[in-house]
Short mmCIF file of C-alpha atoms (C1' of nucleotides) in Angstrom, two decimals:
data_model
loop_
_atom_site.label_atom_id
_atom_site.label_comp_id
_atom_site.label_asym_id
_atom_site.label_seq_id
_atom_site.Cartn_x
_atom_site.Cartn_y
_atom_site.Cartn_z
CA UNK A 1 -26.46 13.99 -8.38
CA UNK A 2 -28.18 11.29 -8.60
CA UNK A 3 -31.39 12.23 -10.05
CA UNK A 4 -33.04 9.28 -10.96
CA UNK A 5 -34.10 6.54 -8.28
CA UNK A 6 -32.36 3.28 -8.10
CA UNK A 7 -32.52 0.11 -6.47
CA UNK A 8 -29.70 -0.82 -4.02
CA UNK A 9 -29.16 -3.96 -5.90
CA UNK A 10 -28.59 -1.78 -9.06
CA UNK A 11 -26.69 0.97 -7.35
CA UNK A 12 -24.28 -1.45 -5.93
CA UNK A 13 -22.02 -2.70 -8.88
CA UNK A 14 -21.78 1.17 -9.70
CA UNK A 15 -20.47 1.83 -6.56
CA UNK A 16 -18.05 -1.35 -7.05
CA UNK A 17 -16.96 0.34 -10.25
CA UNK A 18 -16.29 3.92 -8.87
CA UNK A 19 -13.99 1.90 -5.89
CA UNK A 20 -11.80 0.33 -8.39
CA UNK A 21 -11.07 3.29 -9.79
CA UNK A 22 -10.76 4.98 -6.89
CA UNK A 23 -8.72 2.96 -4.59
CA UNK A 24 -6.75 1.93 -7.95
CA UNK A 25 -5.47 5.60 -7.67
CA UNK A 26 -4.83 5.53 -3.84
CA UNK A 27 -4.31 2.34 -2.26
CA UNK A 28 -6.92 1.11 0.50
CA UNK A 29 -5.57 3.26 2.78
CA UNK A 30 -4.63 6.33 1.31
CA UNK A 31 -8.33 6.02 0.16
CA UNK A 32 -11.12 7.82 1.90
CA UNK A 33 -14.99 6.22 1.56
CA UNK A 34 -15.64 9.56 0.72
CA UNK A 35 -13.37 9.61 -2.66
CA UNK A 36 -15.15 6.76 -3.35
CA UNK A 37 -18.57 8.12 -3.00
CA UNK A 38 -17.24 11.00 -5.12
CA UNK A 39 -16.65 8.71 -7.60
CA UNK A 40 -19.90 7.55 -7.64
CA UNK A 41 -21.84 10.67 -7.39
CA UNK A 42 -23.18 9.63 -4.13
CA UNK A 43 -23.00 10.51 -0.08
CA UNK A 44 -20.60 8.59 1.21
CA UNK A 45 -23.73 7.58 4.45
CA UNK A 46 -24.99 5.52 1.63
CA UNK A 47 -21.83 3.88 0.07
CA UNK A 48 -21.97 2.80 3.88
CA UNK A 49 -25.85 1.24 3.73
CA UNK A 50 -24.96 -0.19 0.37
CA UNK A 51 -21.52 -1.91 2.17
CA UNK A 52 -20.87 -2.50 5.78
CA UNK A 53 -17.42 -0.80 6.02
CA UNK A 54 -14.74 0.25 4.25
CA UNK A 55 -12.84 -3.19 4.60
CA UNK A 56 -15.81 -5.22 2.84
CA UNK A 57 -16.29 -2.25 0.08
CA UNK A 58 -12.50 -2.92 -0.98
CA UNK A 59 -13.03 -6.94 -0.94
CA UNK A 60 -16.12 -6.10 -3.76
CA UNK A 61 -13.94 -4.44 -5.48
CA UNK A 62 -11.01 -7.10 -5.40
CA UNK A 63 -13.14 -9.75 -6.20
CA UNK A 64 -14.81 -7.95 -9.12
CA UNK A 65 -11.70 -7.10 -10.65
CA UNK A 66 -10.43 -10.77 -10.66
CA UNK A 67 -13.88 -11.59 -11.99
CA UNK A 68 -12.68 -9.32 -15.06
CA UNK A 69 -9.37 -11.21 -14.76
CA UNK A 70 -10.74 -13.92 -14.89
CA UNK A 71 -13.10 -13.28 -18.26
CA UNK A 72 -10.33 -11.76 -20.12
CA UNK A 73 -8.34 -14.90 -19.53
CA UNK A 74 -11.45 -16.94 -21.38
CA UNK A 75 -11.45 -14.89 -24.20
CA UNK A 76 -7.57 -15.21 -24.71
CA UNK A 77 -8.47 -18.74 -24.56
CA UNK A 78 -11.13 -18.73 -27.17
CA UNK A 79 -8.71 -16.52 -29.76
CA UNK A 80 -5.96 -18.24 -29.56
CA UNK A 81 -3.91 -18.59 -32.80
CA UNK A 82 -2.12 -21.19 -31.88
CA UNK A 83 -3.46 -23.97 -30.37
CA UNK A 84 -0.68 -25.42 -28.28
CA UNK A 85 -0.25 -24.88 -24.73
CA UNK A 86 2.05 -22.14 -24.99
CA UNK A 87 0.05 -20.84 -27.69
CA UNK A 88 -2.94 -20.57 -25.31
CA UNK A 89 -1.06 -19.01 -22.15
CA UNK A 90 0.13 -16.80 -24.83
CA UNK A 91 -2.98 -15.62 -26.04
CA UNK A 92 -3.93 -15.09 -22.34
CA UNK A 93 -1.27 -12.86 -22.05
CA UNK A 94 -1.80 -11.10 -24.43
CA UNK A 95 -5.87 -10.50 -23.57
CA UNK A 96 -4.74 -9.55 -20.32
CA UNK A 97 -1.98 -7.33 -21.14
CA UNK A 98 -5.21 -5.95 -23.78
CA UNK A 99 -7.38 -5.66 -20.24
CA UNK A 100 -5.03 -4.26 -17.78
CA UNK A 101 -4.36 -1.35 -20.07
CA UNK A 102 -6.27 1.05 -18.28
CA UNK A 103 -3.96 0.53 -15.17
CA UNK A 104 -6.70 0.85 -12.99
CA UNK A 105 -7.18 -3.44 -12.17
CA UNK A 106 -3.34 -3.54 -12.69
CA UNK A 107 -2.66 -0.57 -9.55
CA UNK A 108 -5.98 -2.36 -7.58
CA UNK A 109 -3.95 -5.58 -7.42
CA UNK A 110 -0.92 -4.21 -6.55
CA UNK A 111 -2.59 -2.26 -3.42
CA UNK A 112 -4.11 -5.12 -2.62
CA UNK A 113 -0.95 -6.83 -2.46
CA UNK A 114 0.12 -3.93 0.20
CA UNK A 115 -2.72 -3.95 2.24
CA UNK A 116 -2.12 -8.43 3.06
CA UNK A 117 -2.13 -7.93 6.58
CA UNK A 118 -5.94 -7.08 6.81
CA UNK A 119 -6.96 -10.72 6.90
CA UNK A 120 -10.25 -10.45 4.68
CA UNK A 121 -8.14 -8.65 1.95
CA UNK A 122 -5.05 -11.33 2.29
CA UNK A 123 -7.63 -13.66 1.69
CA UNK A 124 -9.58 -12.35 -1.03
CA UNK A 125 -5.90 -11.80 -2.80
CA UNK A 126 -5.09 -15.69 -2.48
CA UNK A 127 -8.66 -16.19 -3.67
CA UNK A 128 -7.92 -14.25 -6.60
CA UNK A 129 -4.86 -15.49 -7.56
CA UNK A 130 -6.18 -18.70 -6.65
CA UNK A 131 -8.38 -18.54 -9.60
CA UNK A 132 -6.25 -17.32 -12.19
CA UNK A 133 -3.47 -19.84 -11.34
CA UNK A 134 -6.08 -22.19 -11.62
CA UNK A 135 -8.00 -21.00 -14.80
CA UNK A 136 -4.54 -20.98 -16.52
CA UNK A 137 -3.06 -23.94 -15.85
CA UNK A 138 -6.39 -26.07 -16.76
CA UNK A 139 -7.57 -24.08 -19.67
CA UNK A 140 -4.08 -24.00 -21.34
CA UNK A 141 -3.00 -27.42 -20.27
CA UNK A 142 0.67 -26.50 -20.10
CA UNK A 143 3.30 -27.34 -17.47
CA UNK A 144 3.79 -26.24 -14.18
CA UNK A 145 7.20 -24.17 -14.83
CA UNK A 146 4.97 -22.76 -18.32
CA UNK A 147 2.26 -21.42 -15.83
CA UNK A 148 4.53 -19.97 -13.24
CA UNK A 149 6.49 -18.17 -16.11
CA UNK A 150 3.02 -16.76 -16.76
CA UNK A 151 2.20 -15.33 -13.47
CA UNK A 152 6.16 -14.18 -13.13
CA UNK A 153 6.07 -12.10 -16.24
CA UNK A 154 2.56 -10.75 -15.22
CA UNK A 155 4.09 -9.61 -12.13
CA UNK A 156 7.16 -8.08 -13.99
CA UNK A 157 4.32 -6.32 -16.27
CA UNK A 158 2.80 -4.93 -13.05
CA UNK A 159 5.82 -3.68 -11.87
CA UNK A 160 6.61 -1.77 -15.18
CA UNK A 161 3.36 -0.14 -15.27
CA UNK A 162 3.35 0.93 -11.30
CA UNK A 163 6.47 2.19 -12.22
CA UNK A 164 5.85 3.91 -15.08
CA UNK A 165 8.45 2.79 -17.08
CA UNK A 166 6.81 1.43 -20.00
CA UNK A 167 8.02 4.04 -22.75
CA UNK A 168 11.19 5.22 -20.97
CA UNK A 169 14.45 5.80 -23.19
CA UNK A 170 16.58 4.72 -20.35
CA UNK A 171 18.56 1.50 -21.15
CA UNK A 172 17.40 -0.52 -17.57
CA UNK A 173 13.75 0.26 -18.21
CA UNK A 174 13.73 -0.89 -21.52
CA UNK A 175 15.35 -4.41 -20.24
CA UNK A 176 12.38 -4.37 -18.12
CA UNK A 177 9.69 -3.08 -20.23
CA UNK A 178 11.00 -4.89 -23.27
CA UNK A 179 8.11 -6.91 -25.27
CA UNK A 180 5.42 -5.67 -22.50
CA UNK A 181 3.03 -3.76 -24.92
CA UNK A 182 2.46 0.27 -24.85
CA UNK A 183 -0.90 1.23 -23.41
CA UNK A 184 -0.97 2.86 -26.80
CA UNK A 185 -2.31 -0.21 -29.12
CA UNK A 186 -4.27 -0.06 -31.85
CA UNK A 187 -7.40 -1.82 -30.10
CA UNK A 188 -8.40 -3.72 -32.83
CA UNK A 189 -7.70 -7.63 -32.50
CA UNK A 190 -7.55 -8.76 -28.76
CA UNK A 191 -5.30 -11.91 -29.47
CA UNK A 192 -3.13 -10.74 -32.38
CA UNK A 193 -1.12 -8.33 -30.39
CA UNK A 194 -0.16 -10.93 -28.06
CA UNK A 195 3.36 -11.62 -29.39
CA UNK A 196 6.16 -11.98 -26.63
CA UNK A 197 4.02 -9.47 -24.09
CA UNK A 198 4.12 -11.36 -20.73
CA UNK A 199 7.12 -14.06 -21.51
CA UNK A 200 7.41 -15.46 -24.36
CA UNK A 201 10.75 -14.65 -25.83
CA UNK A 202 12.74 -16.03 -22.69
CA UNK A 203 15.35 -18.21 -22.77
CA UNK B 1 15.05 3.73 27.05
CA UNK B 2 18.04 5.17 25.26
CA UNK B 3 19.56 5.54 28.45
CA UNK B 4 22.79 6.16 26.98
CA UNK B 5 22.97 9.37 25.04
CA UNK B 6 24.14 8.81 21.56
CA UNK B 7 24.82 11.55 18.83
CA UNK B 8 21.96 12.31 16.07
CA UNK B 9 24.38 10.78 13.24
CA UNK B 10 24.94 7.76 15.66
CA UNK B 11 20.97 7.39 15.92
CA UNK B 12 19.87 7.91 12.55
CA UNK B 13 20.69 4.58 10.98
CA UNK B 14 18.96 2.92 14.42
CA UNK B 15 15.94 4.91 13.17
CA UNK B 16 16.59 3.83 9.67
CA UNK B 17 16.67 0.49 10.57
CA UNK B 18 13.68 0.74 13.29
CA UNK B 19 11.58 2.56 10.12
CA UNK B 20 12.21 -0.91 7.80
CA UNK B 21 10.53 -3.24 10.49
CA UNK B 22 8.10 -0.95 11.30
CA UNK B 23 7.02 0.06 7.58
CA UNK B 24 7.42 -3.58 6.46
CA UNK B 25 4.78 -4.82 8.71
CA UNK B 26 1.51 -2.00 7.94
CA UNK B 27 3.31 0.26 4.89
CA UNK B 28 3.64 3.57 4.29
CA UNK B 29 -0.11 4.76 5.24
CA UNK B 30 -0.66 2.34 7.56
CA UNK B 31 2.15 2.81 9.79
CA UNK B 32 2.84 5.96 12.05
CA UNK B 33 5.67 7.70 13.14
CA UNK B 34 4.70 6.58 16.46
CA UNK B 35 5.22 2.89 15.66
CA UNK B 36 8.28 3.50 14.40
CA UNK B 37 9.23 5.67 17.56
CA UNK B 38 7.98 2.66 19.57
CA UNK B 39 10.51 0.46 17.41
CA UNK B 40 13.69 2.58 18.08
CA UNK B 41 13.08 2.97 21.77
CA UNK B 42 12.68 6.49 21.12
CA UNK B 43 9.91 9.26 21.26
CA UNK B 44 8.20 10.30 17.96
CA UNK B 45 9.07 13.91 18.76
CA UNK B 46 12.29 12.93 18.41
CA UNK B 47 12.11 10.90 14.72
CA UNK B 48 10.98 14.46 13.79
CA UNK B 49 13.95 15.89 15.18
CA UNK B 50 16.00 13.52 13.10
CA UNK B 51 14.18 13.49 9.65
CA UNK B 52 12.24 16.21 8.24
CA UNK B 53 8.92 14.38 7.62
CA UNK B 54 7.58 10.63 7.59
CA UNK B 55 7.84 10.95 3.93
CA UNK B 56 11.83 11.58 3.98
CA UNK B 57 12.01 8.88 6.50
CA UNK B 58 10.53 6.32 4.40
CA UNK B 59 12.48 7.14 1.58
CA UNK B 60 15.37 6.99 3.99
CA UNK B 61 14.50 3.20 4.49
CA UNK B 62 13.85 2.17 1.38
CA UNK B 63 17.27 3.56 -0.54
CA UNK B 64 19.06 1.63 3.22
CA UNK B 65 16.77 -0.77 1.85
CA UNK B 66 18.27 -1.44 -1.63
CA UNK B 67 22.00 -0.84 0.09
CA UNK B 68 21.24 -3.98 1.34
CA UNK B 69 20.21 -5.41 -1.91
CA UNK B 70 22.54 -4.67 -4.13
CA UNK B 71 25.15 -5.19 -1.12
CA UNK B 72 23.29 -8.73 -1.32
CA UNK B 73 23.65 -9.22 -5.22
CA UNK B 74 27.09 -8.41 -5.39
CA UNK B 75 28.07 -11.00 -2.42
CA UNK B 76 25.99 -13.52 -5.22
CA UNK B 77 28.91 -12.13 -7.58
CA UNK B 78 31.57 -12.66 -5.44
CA UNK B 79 30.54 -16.39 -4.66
CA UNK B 80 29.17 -17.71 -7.63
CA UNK B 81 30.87 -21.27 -8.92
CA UNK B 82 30.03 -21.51 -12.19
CA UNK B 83 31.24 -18.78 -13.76
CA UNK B 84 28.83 -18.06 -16.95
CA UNK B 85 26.66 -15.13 -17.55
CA UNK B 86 23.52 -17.07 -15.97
CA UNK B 87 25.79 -18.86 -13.55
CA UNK B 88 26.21 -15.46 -12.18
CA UNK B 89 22.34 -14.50 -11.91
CA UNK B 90 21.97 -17.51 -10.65
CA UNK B 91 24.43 -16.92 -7.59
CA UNK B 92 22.64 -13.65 -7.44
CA UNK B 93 19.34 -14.98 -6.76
CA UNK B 94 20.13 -16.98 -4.67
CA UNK B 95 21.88 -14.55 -1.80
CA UNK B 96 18.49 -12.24 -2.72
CA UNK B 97 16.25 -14.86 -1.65
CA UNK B 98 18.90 -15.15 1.34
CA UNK B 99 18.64 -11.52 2.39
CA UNK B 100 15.02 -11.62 1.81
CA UNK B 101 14.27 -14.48 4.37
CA UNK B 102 13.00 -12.25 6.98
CA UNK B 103 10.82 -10.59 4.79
CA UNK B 104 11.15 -7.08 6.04
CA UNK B 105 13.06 -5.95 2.60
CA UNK B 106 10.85 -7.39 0.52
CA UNK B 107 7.51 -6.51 1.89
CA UNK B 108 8.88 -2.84 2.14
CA UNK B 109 9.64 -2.77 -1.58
CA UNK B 110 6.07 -4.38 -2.15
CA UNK B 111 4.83 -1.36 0.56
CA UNK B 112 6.50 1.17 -1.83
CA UNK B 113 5.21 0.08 -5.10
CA UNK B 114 1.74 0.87 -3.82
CA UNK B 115 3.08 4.29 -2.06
CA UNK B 116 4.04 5.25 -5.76
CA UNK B 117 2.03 8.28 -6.37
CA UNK B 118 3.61 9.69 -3.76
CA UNK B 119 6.36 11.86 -5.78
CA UNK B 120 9.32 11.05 -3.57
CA UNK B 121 8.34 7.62 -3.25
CA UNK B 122 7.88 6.47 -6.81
CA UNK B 123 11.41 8.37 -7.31
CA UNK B 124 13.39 6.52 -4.49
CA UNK B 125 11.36 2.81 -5.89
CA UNK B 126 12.29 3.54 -9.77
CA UNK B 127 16.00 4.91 -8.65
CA UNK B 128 16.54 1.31 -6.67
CA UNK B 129 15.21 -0.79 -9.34
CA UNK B 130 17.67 1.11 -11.50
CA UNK B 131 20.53 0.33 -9.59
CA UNK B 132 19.46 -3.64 -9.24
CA UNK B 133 18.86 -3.95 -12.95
CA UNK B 134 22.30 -2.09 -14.29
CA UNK B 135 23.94 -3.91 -11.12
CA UNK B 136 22.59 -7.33 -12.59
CA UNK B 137 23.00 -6.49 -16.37
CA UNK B 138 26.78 -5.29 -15.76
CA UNK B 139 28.11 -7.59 -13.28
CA UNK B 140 26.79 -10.55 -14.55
CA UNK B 141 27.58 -9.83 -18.27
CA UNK B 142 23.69 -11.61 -19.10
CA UNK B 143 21.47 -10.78 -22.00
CA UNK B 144 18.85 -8.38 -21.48
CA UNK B 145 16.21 -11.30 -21.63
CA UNK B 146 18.32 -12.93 -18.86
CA UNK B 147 18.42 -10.16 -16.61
CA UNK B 148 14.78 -9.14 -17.37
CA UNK B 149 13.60 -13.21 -16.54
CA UNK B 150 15.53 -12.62 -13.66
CA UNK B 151 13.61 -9.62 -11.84
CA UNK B 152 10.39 -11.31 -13.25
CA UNK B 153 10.94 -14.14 -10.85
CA UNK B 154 12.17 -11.78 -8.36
CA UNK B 155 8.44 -10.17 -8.32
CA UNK B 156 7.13 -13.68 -8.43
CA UNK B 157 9.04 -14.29 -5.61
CA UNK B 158 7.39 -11.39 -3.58
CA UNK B 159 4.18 -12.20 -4.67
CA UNK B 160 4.86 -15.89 -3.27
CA UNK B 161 6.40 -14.21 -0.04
CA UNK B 162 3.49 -11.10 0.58
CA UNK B 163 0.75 -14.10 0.07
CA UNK B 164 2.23 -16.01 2.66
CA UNK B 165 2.24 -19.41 0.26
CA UNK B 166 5.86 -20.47 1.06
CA UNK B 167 4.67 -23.92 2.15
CA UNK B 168 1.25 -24.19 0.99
CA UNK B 169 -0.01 -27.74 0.35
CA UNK B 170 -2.60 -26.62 -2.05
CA UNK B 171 -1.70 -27.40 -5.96
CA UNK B 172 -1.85 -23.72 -7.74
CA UNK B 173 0.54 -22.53 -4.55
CA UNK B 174 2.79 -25.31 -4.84
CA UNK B 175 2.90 -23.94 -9.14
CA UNK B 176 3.55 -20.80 -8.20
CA UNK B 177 6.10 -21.32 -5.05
CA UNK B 178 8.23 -24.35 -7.28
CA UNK B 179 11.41 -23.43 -6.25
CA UNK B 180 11.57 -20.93 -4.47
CA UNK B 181 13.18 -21.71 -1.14
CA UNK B 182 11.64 -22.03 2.38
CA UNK B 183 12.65 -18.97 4.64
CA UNK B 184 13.75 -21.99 7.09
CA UNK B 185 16.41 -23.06 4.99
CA UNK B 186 20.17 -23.86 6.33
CA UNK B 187 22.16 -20.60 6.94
CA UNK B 188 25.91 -22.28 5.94
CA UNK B 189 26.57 -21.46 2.11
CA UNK B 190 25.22 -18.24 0.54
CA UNK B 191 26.09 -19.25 -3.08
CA UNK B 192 25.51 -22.98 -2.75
CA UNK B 193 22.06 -22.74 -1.78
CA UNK B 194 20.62 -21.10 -5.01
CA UNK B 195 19.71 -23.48 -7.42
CA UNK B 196 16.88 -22.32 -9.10
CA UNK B 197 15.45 -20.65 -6.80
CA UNK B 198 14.71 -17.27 -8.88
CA UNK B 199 13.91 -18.88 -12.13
CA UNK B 200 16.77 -21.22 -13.38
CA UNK B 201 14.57 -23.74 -14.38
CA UNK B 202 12.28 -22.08 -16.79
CA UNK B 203 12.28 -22.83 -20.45
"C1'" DA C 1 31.94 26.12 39.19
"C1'" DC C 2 29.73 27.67 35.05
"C1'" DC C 3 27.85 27.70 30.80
"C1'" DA C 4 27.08 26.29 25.84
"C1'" DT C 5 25.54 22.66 23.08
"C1'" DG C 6 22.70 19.40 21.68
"C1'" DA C 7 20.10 14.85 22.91
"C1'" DG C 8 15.69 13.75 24.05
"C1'" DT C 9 10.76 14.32 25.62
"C1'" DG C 10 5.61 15.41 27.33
"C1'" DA C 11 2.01 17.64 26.17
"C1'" DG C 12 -0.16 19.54 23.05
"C1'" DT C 13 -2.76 21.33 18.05
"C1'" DG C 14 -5.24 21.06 13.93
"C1'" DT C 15 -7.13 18.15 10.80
"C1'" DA C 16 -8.91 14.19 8.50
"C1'" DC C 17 -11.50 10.18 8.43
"C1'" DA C 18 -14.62 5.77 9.51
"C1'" DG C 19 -18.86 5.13 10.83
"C1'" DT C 20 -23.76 6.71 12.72
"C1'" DC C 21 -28.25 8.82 12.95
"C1'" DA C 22 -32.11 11.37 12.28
"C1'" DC C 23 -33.99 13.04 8.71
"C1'" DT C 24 -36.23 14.21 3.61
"C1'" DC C 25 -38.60 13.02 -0.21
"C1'" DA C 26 -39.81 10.26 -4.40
"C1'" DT C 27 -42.59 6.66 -5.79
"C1'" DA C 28 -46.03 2.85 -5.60
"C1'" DT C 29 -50.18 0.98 -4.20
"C1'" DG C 30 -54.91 0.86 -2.24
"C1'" DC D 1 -55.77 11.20 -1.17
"C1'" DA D 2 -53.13 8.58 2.47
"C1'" DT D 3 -49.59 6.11 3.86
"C1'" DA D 4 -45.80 2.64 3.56
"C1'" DT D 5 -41.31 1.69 1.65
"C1'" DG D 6 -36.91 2.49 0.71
"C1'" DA D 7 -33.38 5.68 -1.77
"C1'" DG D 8 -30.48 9.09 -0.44
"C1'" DT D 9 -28.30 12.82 2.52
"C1'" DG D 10 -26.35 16.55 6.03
"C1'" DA D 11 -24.57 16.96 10.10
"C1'" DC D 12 -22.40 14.94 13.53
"C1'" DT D 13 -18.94 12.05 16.81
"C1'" DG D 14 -14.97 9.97 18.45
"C1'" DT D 15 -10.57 8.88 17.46
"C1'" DA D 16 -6.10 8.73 15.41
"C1'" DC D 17 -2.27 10.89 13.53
"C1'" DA D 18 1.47 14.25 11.47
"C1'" DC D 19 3.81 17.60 13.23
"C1'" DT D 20 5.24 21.52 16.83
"C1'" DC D 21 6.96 23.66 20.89
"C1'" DA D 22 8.57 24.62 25.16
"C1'" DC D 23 11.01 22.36 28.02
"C1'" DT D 24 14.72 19.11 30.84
"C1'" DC D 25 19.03 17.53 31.54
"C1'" DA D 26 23.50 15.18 30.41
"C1'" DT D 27 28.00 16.24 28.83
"C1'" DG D 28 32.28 18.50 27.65
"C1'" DG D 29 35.06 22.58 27.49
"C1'" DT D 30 37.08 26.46 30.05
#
DNA sequence: ACCATGAGTGAGTGTACAGTCACTCATATG
DNA sequence: CATATGAGTGACTGTACACTCACTCATGGT
C-alpha cells in the first residue's frame, strides 16, 4: 500500500493515528510494532525510521490523545449552557463523554495507566493528566472537591466502558453505568447531552 | 529453596499469593511465569504443574484478589461508628484504602482492566466488581448514587495510587489526591481512620 | 527392605517480537 | 539524461518467553 509518496513529516501523525487505535485494542504490550504498521498500511522498518522505538511511538500516541482531551474539554467550555462553574465542568463532561465514545482514547488511557512502570510512559500519563486537571480547574473556575468529582466520575466512566457494562440489564452495572451516556447518541448537539453523564446527580 | 516438601493444595495459595506481587509490579503481559516462579521460591516448571496456564493463574490472583477486598469491606461493616447508610460506606472506604496501602491489590486490578480483552480476564474483573458493588449496595443499605460515588472515588483513588501522586507538592496533584490518605498512615484503628478518604466530602 | 505416589526440577522446543540493514525505486533538479 | 535525495521495504538477528518432558528423589505404607 502506500502508493503515493509522502513526506515523513506528513506520514508521521498517520502513523500516530493507526497506534491509538491499535494499542487502544491491545495494551502497549500485548501490542506488536507490527500491528501498528498494519494499521497504517506500512512496513513496520519504517514505523521504526519514522519513531525510534516502540516506547517513544506509544508516548506520541499518549500525548496526542490528551491533545484531543484536551480540545474537547475547550469546546465543552465554549457550549456551555450554563454558565456557572458546575455548569462548565458539566459541559466538559459531557464533550468528553461526546469524544471518548469511540473507546479507542478511553482503552489508550487506561493501558497507559498499566504500563506506569516504564518511566517515559508514567511520565507522559502525569503530563496528561497534568493538563486536564489543570485545563479544568482554571477554565471552569470551580472548587477543588468540584474538579476532583470530575476526574473521579471520569474514571468511573472509564471503568464502565473497559468493562463493558454500559447497556447491561444487571442491577450492579446499572448502579455503575447509571447517567454515563450510551455510545449510541444521537450526535447532534455536543453540549446538550451533557446532563448528569460524569457526576452530576451525586449527593 | 522449598526445602521442605509441601503438598500441591498446601502450595497453591503460596503461588497465588507469589502471582499478586509479581503481576502487580509489570501486569499481565509484562510479567512471566518465571518471575512469578522466582517469587514463590519455586521453578516455573512447577507453576505449570500447579495451574493449567499463566492465564488461569492470573485469574487465580485476581478472584484471591477481591477475597481480600470484599473480606476488607465487610471488616469496614463490622467497625463502622456511625451507623447510617453513608456512615457505613464511609467505614468501608476507609479499611479499602487500608488494605490497599501496599499497593499490590490495587495495581493488579488496574493490571486487569487493561488485560480485558482477554476473555477470562475481563470475566474474572466484571465478576469482582460485581461482588464489591452488590456487597456495598446490600450491606450498607446506600442509594444507588451513594454506592456508585463511592467506587468513583475508589477509581480515583487508583488513579492517585498507579500515578504515584500520594504526596505530590504540585497543585493539580494535591486536587486530585485531597483526601485520600498517605500509605504511611498509623496502623491502630481500621474504622477510625476513614474520614473522607474515598469521597465523603464531595457535594 | 521395597515400592507407589507425588513433589519438584533442568533442560529443552517452538514461536513471536523489537530492532537493524542493505537494498529498491520514485521523484526532483540541473 | 544523470544523479542525488529520501520514502519505503524484505529479510534477517538475537533474545525472551509459554509451555513440555523426562527425570530425581523424598516420603509413607506394607
Amino acid at each position: 500500500m502506500a502508493i503515493k509518496l509522502s513526506t515523513a513529516e506528513e506520514r508521521r501523525p498517520l502513523v500516530i493515528a493507526a497506534a491509538i487505535t491499535a494499542f487502544a485494542r491491545t495494551g502497549y504490550r500485548g501490542t506488536t510494532v507490527a500491528d501498528v504498521a498494519a494499521e497504517a498500511r506500512i512496513s513496520s522498518a519504517y514505523v521504526f525510521k519514522l519513531f525510534p522505538s516502540k516506547e517513544q511511538l506509544f508516548v506520541g500516541a499518549l500525548d496526542a490523545c490528551y491533545d484531543r482531551v484536551v480540545e474537547s474539554l475547550g469546546h465543552g467550555v465554549e457550549h456551555a449552557t450554563n454558565p456557572t462553574p458546575d455548569g462548565i465542568l458539566d459541559s466538559m463532561g459531557g464533550a468528553y463523554a461526546e469524544l471518548i465514545a469511540d473507546r479507542d482514547l478511553l482503552m489508550l488511557q487506561v493501558h497507559a495507566q498499566s504500563a506506569v512502570e516504564v518511566p517515559e510512559i508514567g511520565a507522559a500519563l502525569r503530563r496528561g493528566y497534568r493538563r486536564v486537571t489543570e485545563f479544568a480547574s482554571t477554565r471552569s473556575g470551580a472548587t477543588d472537591a468540584a474538579v476532583q468529582r470530575f476526574i473521579a466520575f471520569g474514571q468511573l466512566c472509564h471503568l464502565v466502558a473497559t468493562l463493558g457494562i454500559d447497556d447491561s440489564s444487571e442491577a450492579w452495572a446499572a448502579t455503575l453505568a447509571a447517567g454515563i451516556r450510551h455510545p449510541d447518541f444521537t450526535a447532534a448537539a455536543p453540549g446538550s447531552a451533557a446532563g448528569s453523564s460524569t457526576g452530576g446527580n451525586a449527593a
